[in-house]
C-alpha positions as a Python dict, from the first residue, in 0.01 Angstrom:
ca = {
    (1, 'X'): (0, 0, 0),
    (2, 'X'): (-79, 270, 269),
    (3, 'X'): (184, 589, 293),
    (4, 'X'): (280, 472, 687),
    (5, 'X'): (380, 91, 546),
    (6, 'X'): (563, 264, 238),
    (7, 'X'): (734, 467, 508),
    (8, 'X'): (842, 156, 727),
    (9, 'X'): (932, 9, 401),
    (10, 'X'): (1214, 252, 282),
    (11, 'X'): (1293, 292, 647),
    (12, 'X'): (1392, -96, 652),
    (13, 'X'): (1588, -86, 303),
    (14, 'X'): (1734, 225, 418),
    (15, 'X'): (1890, 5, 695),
    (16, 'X'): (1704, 216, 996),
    (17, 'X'): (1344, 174, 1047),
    (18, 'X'): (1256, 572, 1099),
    (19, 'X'): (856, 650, 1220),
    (20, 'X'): (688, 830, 942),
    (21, 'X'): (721, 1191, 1072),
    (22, 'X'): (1067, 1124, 1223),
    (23, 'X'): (1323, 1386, 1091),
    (24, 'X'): (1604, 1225, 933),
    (25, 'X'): (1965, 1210, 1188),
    (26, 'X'): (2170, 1501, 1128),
    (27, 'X'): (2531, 1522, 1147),
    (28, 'X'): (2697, 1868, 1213),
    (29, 'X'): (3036, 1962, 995),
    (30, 'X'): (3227, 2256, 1103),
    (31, 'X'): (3248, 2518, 786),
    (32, 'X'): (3590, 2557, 878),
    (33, 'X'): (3647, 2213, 718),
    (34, 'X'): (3614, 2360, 370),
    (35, 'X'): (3890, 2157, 197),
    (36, 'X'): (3625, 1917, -62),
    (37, 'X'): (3875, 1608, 33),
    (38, 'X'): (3853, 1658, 465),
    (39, 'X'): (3496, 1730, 425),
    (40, 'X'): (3489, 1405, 211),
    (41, 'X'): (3710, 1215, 464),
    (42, 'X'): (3499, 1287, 738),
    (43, 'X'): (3157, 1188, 581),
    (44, 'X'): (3273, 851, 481),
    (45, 'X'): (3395, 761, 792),
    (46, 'X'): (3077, 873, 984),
    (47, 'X'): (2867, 682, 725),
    (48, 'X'): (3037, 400, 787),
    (49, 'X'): (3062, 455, 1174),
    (50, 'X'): (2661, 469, 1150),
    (51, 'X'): (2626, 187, 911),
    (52, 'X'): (2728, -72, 1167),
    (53, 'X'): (2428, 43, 1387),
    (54, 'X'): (2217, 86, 1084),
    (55, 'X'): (2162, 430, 1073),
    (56, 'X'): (2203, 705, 728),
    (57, 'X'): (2325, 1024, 829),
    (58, 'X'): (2280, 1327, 659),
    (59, 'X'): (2470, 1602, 667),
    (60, 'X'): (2514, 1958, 735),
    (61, 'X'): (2826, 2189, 717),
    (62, 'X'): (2737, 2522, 958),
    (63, 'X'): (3000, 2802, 1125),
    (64, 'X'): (3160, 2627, 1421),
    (65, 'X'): (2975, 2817, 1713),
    (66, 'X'): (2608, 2795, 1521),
    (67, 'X'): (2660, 2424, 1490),
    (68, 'X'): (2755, 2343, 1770),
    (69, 'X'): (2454, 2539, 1967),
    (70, 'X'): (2226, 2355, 1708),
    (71, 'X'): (2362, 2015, 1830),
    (72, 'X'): (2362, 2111, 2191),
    (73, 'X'): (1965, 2240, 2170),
    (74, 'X'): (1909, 1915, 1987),
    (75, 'X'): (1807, 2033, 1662),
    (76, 'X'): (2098, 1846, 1551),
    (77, 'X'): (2148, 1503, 1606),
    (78, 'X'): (2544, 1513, 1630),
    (79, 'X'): (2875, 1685, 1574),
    (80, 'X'): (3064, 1498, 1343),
    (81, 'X'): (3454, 1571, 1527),
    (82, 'X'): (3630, 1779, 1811),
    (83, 'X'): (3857, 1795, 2079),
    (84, 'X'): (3702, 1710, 2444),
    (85, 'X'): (3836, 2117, 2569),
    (86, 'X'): (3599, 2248, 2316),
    (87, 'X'): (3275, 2015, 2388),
    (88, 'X'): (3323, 2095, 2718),
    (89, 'X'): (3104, 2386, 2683),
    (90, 'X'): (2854, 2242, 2571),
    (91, 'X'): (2642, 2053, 2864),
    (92, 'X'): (2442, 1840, 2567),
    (93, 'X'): (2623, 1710, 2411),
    (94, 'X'): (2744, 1343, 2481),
    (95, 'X'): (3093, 1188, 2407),
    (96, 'X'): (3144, 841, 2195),
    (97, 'X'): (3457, 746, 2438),
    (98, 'X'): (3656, 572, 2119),
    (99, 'X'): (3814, 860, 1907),
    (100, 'X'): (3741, 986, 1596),
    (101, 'X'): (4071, 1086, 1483),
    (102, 'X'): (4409, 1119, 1667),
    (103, 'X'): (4554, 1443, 1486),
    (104, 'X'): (4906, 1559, 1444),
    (105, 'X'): (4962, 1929, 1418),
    (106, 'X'): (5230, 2141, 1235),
    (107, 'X'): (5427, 2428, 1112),
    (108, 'X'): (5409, 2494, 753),
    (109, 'X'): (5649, 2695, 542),
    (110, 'X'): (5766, 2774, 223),
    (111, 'X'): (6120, 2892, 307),
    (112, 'X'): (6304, 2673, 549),
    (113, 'X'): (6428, 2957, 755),
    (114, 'X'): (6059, 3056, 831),
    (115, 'X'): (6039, 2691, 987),
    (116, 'X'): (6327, 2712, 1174),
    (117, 'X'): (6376, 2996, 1369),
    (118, 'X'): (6053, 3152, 1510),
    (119, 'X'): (6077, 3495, 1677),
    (120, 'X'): (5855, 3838, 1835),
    (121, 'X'): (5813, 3937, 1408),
    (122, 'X'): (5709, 3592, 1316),
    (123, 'X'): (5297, 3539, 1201),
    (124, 'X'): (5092, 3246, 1205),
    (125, 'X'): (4831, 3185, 982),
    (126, 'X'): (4596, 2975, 1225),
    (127, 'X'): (4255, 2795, 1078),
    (128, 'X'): (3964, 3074, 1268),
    (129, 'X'): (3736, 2724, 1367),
    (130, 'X'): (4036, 2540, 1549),
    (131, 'X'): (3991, 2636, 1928),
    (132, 'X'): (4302, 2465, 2018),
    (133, 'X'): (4524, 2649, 1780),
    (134, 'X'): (4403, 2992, 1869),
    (135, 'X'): (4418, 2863, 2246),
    (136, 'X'): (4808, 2773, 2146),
    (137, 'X'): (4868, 3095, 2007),
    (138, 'X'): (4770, 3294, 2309),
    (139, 'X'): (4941, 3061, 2607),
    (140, 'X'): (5291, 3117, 2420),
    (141, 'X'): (5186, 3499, 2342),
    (142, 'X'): (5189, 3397, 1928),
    (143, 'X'): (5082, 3665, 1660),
    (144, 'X'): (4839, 3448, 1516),
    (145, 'X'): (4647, 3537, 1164),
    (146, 'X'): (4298, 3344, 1151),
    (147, 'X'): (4191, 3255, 798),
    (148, 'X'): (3874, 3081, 693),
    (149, 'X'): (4002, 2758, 651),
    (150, 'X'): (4348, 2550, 505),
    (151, 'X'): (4264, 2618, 185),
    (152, 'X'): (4260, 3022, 218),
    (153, 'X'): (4580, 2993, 471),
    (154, 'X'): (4761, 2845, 177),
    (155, 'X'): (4647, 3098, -26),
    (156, 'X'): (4789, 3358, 287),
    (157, 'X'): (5138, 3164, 339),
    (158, 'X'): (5179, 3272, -35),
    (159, 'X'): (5083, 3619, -15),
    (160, 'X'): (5382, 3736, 224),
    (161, 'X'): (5097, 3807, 466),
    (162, 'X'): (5210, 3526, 683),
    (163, 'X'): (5497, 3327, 764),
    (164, 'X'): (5409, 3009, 887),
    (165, 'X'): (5091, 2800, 888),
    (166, 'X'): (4974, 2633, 1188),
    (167, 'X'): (4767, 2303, 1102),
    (168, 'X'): (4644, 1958, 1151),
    (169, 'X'): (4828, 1750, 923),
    (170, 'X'): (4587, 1565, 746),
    (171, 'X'): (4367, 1851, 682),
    (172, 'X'): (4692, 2062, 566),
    (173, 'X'): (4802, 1761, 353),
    (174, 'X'): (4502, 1722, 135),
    (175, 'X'): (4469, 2084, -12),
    (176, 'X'): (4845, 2104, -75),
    (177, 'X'): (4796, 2023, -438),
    (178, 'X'): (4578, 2315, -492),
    (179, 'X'): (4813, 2603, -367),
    (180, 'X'): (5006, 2568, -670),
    (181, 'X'): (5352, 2568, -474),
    (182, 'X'): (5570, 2239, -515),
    (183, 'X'): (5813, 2280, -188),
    (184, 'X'): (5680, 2333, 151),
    (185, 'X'): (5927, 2271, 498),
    (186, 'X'): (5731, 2089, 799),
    (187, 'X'): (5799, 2096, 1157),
    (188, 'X'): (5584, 1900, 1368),
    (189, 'X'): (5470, 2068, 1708),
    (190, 'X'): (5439, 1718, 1912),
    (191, 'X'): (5224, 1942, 2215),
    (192, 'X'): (4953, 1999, 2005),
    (193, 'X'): (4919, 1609, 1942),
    (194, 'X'): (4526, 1570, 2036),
    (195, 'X'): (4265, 1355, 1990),
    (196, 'X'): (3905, 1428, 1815),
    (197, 'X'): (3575, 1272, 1933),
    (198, 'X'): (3254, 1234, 1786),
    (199, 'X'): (2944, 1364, 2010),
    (200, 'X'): (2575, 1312, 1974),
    (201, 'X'): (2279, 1492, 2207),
    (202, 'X'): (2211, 1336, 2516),
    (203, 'X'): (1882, 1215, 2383),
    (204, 'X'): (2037, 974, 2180),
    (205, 'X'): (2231, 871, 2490),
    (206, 'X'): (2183, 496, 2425),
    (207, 'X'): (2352, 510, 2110),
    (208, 'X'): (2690, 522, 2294),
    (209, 'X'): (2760, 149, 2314),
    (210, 'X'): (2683, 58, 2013),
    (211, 'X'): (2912, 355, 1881),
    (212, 'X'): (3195, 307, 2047),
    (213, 'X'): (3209, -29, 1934),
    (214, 'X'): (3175, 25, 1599),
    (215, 'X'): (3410, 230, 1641),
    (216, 'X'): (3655, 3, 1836),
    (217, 'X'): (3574, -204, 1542),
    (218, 'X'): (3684, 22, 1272),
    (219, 'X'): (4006, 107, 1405),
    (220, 'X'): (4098, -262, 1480),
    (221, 'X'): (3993, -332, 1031),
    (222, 'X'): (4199, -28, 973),
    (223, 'X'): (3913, 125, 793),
    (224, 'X'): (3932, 469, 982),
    (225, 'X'): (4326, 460, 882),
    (226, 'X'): (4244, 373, 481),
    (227, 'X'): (4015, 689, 501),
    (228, 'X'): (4239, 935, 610),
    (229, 'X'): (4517, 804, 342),
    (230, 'X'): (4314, 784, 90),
    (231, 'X'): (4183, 1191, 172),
    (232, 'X'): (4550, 1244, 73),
    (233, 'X'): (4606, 1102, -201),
    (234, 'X'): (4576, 1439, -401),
    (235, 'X'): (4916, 1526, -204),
    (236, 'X'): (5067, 1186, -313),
    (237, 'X'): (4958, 1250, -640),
    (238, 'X'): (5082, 1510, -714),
    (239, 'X'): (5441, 1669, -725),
    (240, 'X'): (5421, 1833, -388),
    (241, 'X'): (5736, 1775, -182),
    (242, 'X'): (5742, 1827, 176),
    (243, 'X'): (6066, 1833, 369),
    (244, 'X'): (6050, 1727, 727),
    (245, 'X'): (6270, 1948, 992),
    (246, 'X'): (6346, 1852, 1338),
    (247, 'X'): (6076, 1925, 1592),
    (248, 'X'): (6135, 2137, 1890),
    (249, 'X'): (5860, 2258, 2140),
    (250, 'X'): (5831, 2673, 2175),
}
């Protein structure tokens, strides 16, 4: 058997017949996404996003500015997930019109007073690779803190360096179990409510169709919902508690 029809051969088991010297289709992760179980989340649900349309991703995790500049020059197939205000500045890259994700975003404390009553003193330990956040924390004139990632603002929240972490829910939710506190207070900030798209470069424009309705499709099994609770199920189980306050916009 000749290399080229070995080739075409593992490209058809593989589910995606690939020409010999075809690079494989890379998908972009943001670094900031360092938590093991939202990094996890999000590959699953891409791979089986991509399965429908028999395709294998691989993927990549990269700083949020390199990666994206790599998808929008097209060395990079795709950008796994982000809000529509941040893509925006990026001409090539190309929007699957179904979301990703529909995120929930909140305040995080381990004193309930901290939750409650925000003021000029009050810091907020912000995620460095969420746009939207730092964009929140300079409309309403915040003193914002930006950390790596969830994992090292828990690790902040702790310290007494900050007061109050500012987060996505689900990402916040699955490293809870390894900050090593039992008790956090939650107050849900219902005007960051957003929702988080996939994008691929423009030349794989005529994917679209056939990505937005597998996507369509997974939200109507529930499959997209099933990966996001089962990313955290660390918090579950373990003996985290999290007490919910009343929300109330800044």
């Amino acid at each position: 058997m000749t290399k080229f029809a070995i080739c075409v051969l593992l490209g058809v088991i593989g589910g995606h017949v690939f020409a010999a010297d075809e690079p494989p289709y890379t998908i972009n992760i943001s670094e900031s996404v360092a938590s093991p179980e939202a990094k996890d989340v999000i590959i699953k649900l891409l791979e089986a996003l991509y399965a429908r349309i028999d395709i294998m991703p691989r993927f990549v995790m990269l700083p949020s500015s390199r990666g994206m500049l790599m998808v929008n020059s097209g060395e990079l197939d795709a950008e796994a997930a982000r809000v529509d205000t941040v893509a925006a500045s990026y001409p090539n890259l190309v929007q699957v019109q179904t979301p990703l994700l529909e995120l929930t975003v909140g305040y995080y404390c381990l004193k309930e007073q901290a939750c409650q009553n925000f003021d000029e003193d009050t810091v907020f330990i912000v995620p460095k690779g969420s746009k939207l956040l730092m964009e929140f924390c300079d409309t309403h004139r915040l003193t914002c803190l930006p950390v790596n990632n969830d994992e090292s603002a828990f690790k902040t929240i702790g310290s007494g360096v900050g007061d109050v972490l500012l987060s996505a829910d689900w990402i916040a939710r699955t490293v809870m179990c390894n900050s090593h506190y039992r008790t956090f207070y939650y107050r849900p900030e219902p005007t960051l409510a957003t929702e988080v798209y996939h994008y691929v470069h423009r030349k794989h424009q005529s994917l679209l169709p056939q990505l937005d309705a597998a996507m369509v499709t997974l939200n109507h099994e529930g499959v997209i919902k099933d990966f996001i609770q089962n990313g955290m199920n660390s918090q579950n189980s373990c003996d985290a508690k999290i007490i919910t306050l009343p929300s109330s916009a800044l």
